[in-house]
CSV table of C-alpha atoms in Angstrom, one decimal:
chain,number,residue,atom,x,y,z
A,252,UNK,CA,-5.8,-16.9,11.8
A,253,UNK,CA,-7.2,-13.5,11.0
A,254,UNK,CA,-9.9,-12.1,8.8
A,255,UNK,CA,-12.5,-9.4,8.1
A,256,UNK,CA,-15.9,-8.9,6.5
A,257,UNK,CA,-17.2,-5.9,4.5
A,258,UNK,CA,-20.8,-5.3,3.6
A,259,UNK,CA,-21.6,-2.3,1.4
A,260,UNK,CA,-24.9,-1.0,0.1
A,261,UNK,CA,-24.3,2.0,-2.2
A,262,UNK,CA,-27.3,3.9,-3.6
A,263,UNK,CA,-26.7,6.8,-5.9
A,264,UNK,CA,-29.9,8.7,-5.5
A,265,UNK,CA,-29.2,10.9,-8.6
A,266,UNK,CA,-29.3,7.9,-10.9
A,267,UNK,CA,-32.0,5.4,-11.8
A,268,UNK,CA,-29.8,2.4,-10.9
A,269,UNK,CA,-30.7,0.1,-8.1
A,270,UNK,CA,-28.4,0.0,-5.0
A,271,UNK,CA,-25.0,-1.6,-5.6
A,272,UNK,CA,-24.5,-4.5,-3.2
A,273,UNK,CA,-20.9,-5.4,-2.4
A,274,UNK,CA,-19.6,-7.9,0.0
A,275,UNK,CA,-16.0,-9.0,0.8
A,276,UNK,CA,-14.9,-11.7,3.2
A,277,UNK,CA,-11.2,-12.2,3.8
A,278,UNK,CA,-9.8,-15.0,5.9
A,279,UNK,CA,-6.1,-15.7,6.4
A,280,UNK,CA,-4.8,-19.0,8.0
A,281,UNK,CA,-1.1,-19.1,8.7
A,282,UNK,CA,1.7,-20.6,10.7
A,283,UNK,CA,4.8,-18.7,12.0
A,284,UNK,CA,8.2,-19.5,13.4
A,285,UNK,CA,11.0,-17.4,14.7
A,286,UNK,CA,14.4,-18.2,16.3
A,287,UNK,CA,18.0,-17.1,16.3
A,288,UNK,CA,21.4,-18.6,15.5
A,289,UNK,CA,24.1,-16.6,17.4
A,290,UNK,CA,23.8,-13.1,15.9
A,291,UNK,CA,21.4,-14.1,13.1
A,292,UNK,CA,17.6,-13.7,13.9
A,293,UNK,CA,15.1,-15.2,11.5
A,294,UNK,CA,11.3,-15.3,11.1
A,295,UNK,CA,9.0,-17.0,8.7
A,296,UNK,CA,5.2,-16.9,8.3
A,297,UNK,CA,3.5,-19.0,5.6
A,298,UNK,CA,-0.3,-19.3,5.0
A,299,UNK,CA,-3.2,-19.3,2.7
A,300,UNK,CA,-5.6,-16.4,2.2
A,301,UNK,CA,-9.2,-16.9,1.1
A,302,UNK,CA,-11.0,-14.0,-0.6
A,303,UNK,CA,-14.7,-14.1,-1.4
A,304,UNK,CA,-16.0,-11.2,-3.5
A,305,UNK,CA,-19.7,-10.5,-4.4
A,306,UNK,CA,-20.5,-7.5,-6.6
A,307,UNK,CA,-24.3,-7.6,-7.3
A,308,UNK,CA,-24.8,-10.9,-9.2
A,309,UNK,CA,-21.1,-11.6,-9.8
A,310,UNK,CA,-19.5,-13.9,-7.2
A,311,UNK,CA,-15.9,-14.9,-7.2
A,312,UNK,CA,-13.8,-17.0,-4.7
A,313,UNK,CA,-10.0,-17.0,-4.6
A,314,UNK,CA,-7.4,-18.9,-2.6
A,315,UNK,CA,-4.0,-17.2,-2.6
A,316,UNK,CA,-0.7,-17.9,-0.8
A,317,UNK,CA,0.8,-15.3,1.6
A,318,UNK,CA,4.3,-15.4,2.9
A,319,UNK,CA,6.6,-13.2,5.1
A,320,UNK,CA,10.3,-14.0,5.7
A,321,UNK,CA,13.0,-11.9,7.4
A,322,UNK,CA,16.6,-12.3,8.3
A,323,UNK,CA,18.3,-9.9,10.7
A,324,UNK,CA,22.1,-10.0,11.4
A,325,UNK,CA,23.2,-8.0,14.5
A,326,UNK,CA,26.9,-7.4,14.1
A,327,UNK,CA,27.1,-5.6,17.4
A,328,UNK,CA,25.1,-3.2,19.6
A,329,UNK,CA,25.5,-0.4,17.0
A,330,UNK,CA,25.1,-2.1,13.6
A,331,UNK,CA,22.5,-4.5,12.1
A,332,UNK,CA,21.4,-5.6,8.6
A,333,UNK,CA,18.0,-6.8,7.7
A,334,UNK,CA,16.6,-8.6,4.6
A,335,UNK,CA,12.9,-9.4,4.2
A,336,UNK,CA,10.5,-10.7,1.6
A,337,UNK,CA,6.7,-10.5,1.6
A,338,UNK,CA,4.0,-12.0,-0.6
A,339,UNK,CA,0.5,-10.4,-0.2
A,340,UNK,CA,-2.7,-10.0,-2.1
A,341,UNK,CA,-4.8,-6.9,-2.7
A,342,UNK,CA,-8.6,-7.3,-3.4
A,343,UNK,CA,-10.3,-4.8,-5.9
A,344,UNK,CA,-12.0,-1.9,-4.2
A,345,UNK,CA,-15.7,-1.0,-4.3
A,346,UNK,CA,-14.9,1.6,-6.9
A,347,UNK,CA,-13.2,-0.9,-9.1
A,348,UNK,CA,-16.1,-3.4,-8.9
A,349,UNK,CA,-19.2,-1.1,-9.2
A,350,UNK,CA,-20.9,-2.1,-12.5
A,351,UNK,CA,-23.1,1.0,-12.7
A,352,UNK,CA,-22.2,4.1,-14.7
A,353,UNK,CA,-21.0,7.0,-12.6
A,354,UNK,CA,-20.4,9.5,-15.5
A,355,UNK,CA,-22.6,12.5,-16.1
A,356,UNK,CA,-21.4,12.9,-19.7
A,357,UNK,CA,-23.7,11.3,-22.3
A,358,UNK,CA,-20.7,10.4,-24.5
A,359,UNK,CA,-18.8,8.6,-21.7
A,360,UNK,CA,-19.7,5.5,-19.6
A,361,UNK,CA,-17.5,5.1,-16.5
A,362,UNK,CA,-18.1,1.9,-14.6
A,363,UNK,CA,-16.3,-0.8,-12.7
A,364,UNK,CA,-15.7,-4.5,-13.5
A,365,UNK,CA,-17.4,-6.9,-11.1
A,366,UNK,CA,-15.2,-9.8,-12.4
A,367,UNK,CA,-11.9,-8.4,-11.3
A,368,UNK,CA,-9.5,-10.7,-9.4
A,369,UNK,CA,-7.1,-9.7,-6.6
A,370,UNK,CA,-3.6,-8.4,-7.4
A,371,UNK,CA,-0.5,-10.4,-6.2
A,372,UNK,CA,2.3,-8.3,-4.6
A,373,UNK,CA,5.9,-9.4,-4.1
A,374,UNK,CA,8.3,-7.1,-2.2
A,375,UNK,CA,11.9,-7.5,-1.2
A,376,UNK,CA,13.5,-5.0,1.3
A,377,UNK,CA,17.1,-4.5,2.4
A,378,UNK,CA,18.1,-2.1,5.2
A,379,UNK,CA,21.1,-1.3,7.4
A,380,UNK,CA,20.8,0.5,10.7
A,381,UNK,CA,23.6,2.3,12.6
A,382,UNK,CA,22.8,3.7,16.0
A,383,UNK,CA,24.8,5.6,18.6
A,384,UNK,CA,23.7,7.7,21.5
A,385,UNK,CA,20.1,8.1,20.3
A,386,UNK,CA,21.0,8.6,16.7
A,387,UNK,CA,19.7,6.1,14.1
A,388,UNK,CA,20.8,6.1,10.5
A,389,UNK,CA,18.9,3.7,8.2
A,390,UNK,CA,19.7,3.5,4.5
A,391,UNK,CA,17.3,1.1,2.7
A,392,UNK,CA,16.3,-0.3,-0.7
A,393,UNK,CA,13.3,-2.2,-1.9
A,394,UNK,CA,11.9,-3.8,-5.0
A,395,UNK,CA,8.2,-4.5,-5.7
A,396,UNK,CA,6.4,-6.5,-8.4
A,397,UNK,CA,2.6,-6.5,-8.6
A,398,UNK,CA,0.9,-9.0,-11.0
A,399,UNK,CA,-2.7,-9.1,-12.2
A,400,UNK,CA,-2.5,-5.3,-11.9
A,401,UNK,CA,-5.9,-3.5,-11.7
A,402,UNK,CA,-5.6,-0.7,-14.2
A,403,UNK,CA,-7.8,1.6,-16.3
A,404,UNK,CA,-9.1,0.2,-19.6
A,405,UNK,CA,-11.0,2.2,-22.3
A,406,UNK,CA,-12.6,1.4,-25.6
A,407,UNK,CA,-15.2,2.8,-27.9
A,408,UNK,CA,-18.6,1.2,-28.6
A,409,UNK,CA,-21.1,2.8,-31.0
A,410,UNK,CA,-19.6,6.2,-30.5
A,411,UNK,CA,-19.6,5.9,-26.7
A,412,UNK,CA,-16.3,5.8,-24.8
A,413,UNK,CA,-16.4,3.0,-22.1
A,414,UNK,CA,-14.0,3.6,-19.2
A,415,UNK,CA,-13.6,0.6,-16.9
A,416,UNK,CA,-10.9,-1.6,-15.3
A,417,UNK,CA,-9.2,-4.9,-16.0
A,418,UNK,CA,-6.5,-7.2,-14.6
A,419,UNK,CA,-3.6,-6.8,-17.1
A,420,UNK,CA,0.1,-6.4,-17.0
A,421,UNK,CA,2.7,-6.1,-14.2
A,422,UNK,CA,3.7,-3.1,-12.1
A,423,UNK,CA,7.4,-2.7,-11.0
A,424,UNK,CA,8.8,-0.3,-8.5
A,425,UNK,CA,12.2,0.2,-6.9
A,426,UNK,CA,13.0,2.5,-4.0
A,427,UNK,CA,16.3,3.7,-2.7
A,428,UNK,CA,16.7,6.1,0.3
A,429,UNK,CA,16.6,6.0,4.0
A,430,UNK,CA,15.8,8.0,7.2
A,431,UNK,CA,17.5,9.7,10.1
A,432,UNK,CA,16.0,9.4,13.6
A,433,UNK,CA,17.2,11.0,16.8
A,434,UNK,CA,15.6,10.0,20.1
A,435,UNK,CA,15.6,12.4,23.0
A,436,UNK,CA,14.3,11.8,26.6
A,437,UNK,CA,11.3,13.9,25.7
A,438,UNK,CA,10.5,12.5,22.2
A,439,UNK,CA,12.1,12.0,18.8
A,440,UNK,CA,12.6,13.6,15.4
A,441,UNK,CA,12.6,11.7,12.1
A,442,UNK,CA,13.4,12.6,8.5
A,443,UNK,CA,13.1,10.4,5.5
A,444,UNK,CA,13.9,10.7,1.8
A,445,UNK,CA,13.4,8.2,-1.1
A,446,UNK,CA,14.0,8.1,-4.8
A,447,UNK,CA,11.6,5.7,-6.6
A,448,UNK,CA,11.1,4.4,-10.2
A,449,UNK,CA,7.7,3.1,-11.3
A,450,UNK,CA,7.2,1.0,-14.4
A,451,UNK,CA,4.1,-0.3,-16.2
A,452,UNK,CA,4.2,-2.8,-19.0
A,453,UNK,CA,5.4,-1.3,-22.3
A,454,UNK,CA,6.6,1.9,-20.7
A,455,UNK,CA,9.8,3.2,-19.3
A,456,UNK,CA,10.6,3.8,-15.6
A,457,UNK,CA,9.1,7.1,-14.2
A,458,UNK,CA,11.0,8.8,-11.4
A,459,UNK,CA,9.6,10.4,-8.2
A,460,UNK,CA,10.9,11.7,-4.9
A,461,UNK,CA,9.3,11.3,-1.5
A,462,UNK,CA,10.1,13.3,1.6
A,463,UNK,CA,8.8,12.8,5.1
A,464,UNK,CA,9.3,14.4,8.5
A,465,UNK,CA,7.8,13.7,12.0
A,466,UNK,CA,8.2,15.1,15.5
A,467,UNK,CA,7.0,13.5,18.8
A,468,UNK,CA,7.3,15.5,22.0
A,469,UNK,CA,6.1,14.4,25.5
A,470,UNK,CA,5.6,16.7,28.5
A,471,UNK,CA,4.0,15.3,31.6
A,472,UNK,CA,0.5,14.1,30.4
A,473,UNK,CA,0.7,15.9,27.1
A,474,UNK,CA,1.9,14.4,23.8
A,475,UNK,CA,2.5,16.4,20.6
A,476,UNK,CA,2.8,14.7,17.3
A,477,UNK,CA,3.4,16.2,13.8
A,478,UNK,CA,3.8,14.3,10.6
A,479,UNK,CA,4.1,15.4,6.9
A,480,UNK,CA,4.5,13.4,3.7
A,481,UNK,CA,5.3,14.7,0.2
A,482,UNK,CA,5.9,13.0,-3.1
A,483,UNK,CA,6.3,15.1,-6.3
A,484,UNK,CA,4.7,12.6,-8.8
A,485,UNK,CA,2.1,9.9,-8.6
A,486,UNK,CA,1.8,7.6,-11.6
A,487,UNK,CA,-0.9,5.4,-13.1
A,488,UNK,CA,-0.7,3.3,-16.3
A,489,UNK,CA,-2.3,6.1,-18.3
A,490,UNK,CA,-1.5,9.4,-16.5
A,491,UNK,CA,0.4,11.1,-13.8
A,492,UNK,CA,-0.3,13.7,-11.1
A,493,UNK,CA,2.2,16.3,-10.1
A,494,UNK,CA,1.9,17.5,-6.5
A,495,UNK,CA,2.9,21.0,-5.3
A,496,UNK,CA,1.9,20.5,-1.6
A,497,UNK,CA,2.3,17.7,0.9
A,498,UNK,CA,0.2,14.7,0.1
A,499,UNK,CA,-0.6,14.2,3.8
A,500,UNK,CA,-0.1,16.3,7.0
A,501,UNK,CA,-1.1,15.8,10.6
A,502,UNK,CA,-0.8,17.8,13.8
A,503,UNK,CA,-2.1,16.0,16.9
A,504,UNK,CA,-2.2,17.0,20.6
A,505,UNK,CA,-3.1,14.4,23.2
A,506,UNK,CA,-3.8,14.7,26.9
A,507,UNK,CA,-3.7,11.5,28.8
């Protein structure tokens, strides 16, 4: 089993609202099994996840299944094929649950919804790996479906626009791409590229491209690590963001 507990007390001193008290307790009980049959390796993990959410006076309990299954077929020392499926749950964030208005515009009320329930995520992944003399080529494809999607929801009440969240609809996403990895005695270099399509209910697929690169180098007691990640578009149900610079970059130097 595994679990975690979160206890937040958020007080916006610029407002007259009382502190927002948020608690989340997540506990996951599961059983796992792995074995092999000649060149076929398989693993399965099945369990039940309990999620307890408390946002001020609103308290909700949920019990959701979680599953992870994978099959790996090793053709020989240089070629392997892997198929996997995972079922997970994503609890709403503090921002989604906060019932107090965070807008400074008198004509807009922006607040969370303390009665939101967790999203359910299904993901199927297929990948093939070819390796020779330190070179690893891995083309891959994945398909994701998220139900009870937490998305923006707006309506007008007495001339005031209310911006909040609700569980509605389904999110779908497919990804096709892969990565190249070369391993040296002193470290490794990795490049990745993916094309993705994202779809919300009632809308067409929206395309995006993701690029990533990393470098790890080791010399005696020193380790140098560099990573950069870029995607050109991020989509939500109501809007999109176009990125002109990397979404995340890191340079790290470690002395052990």
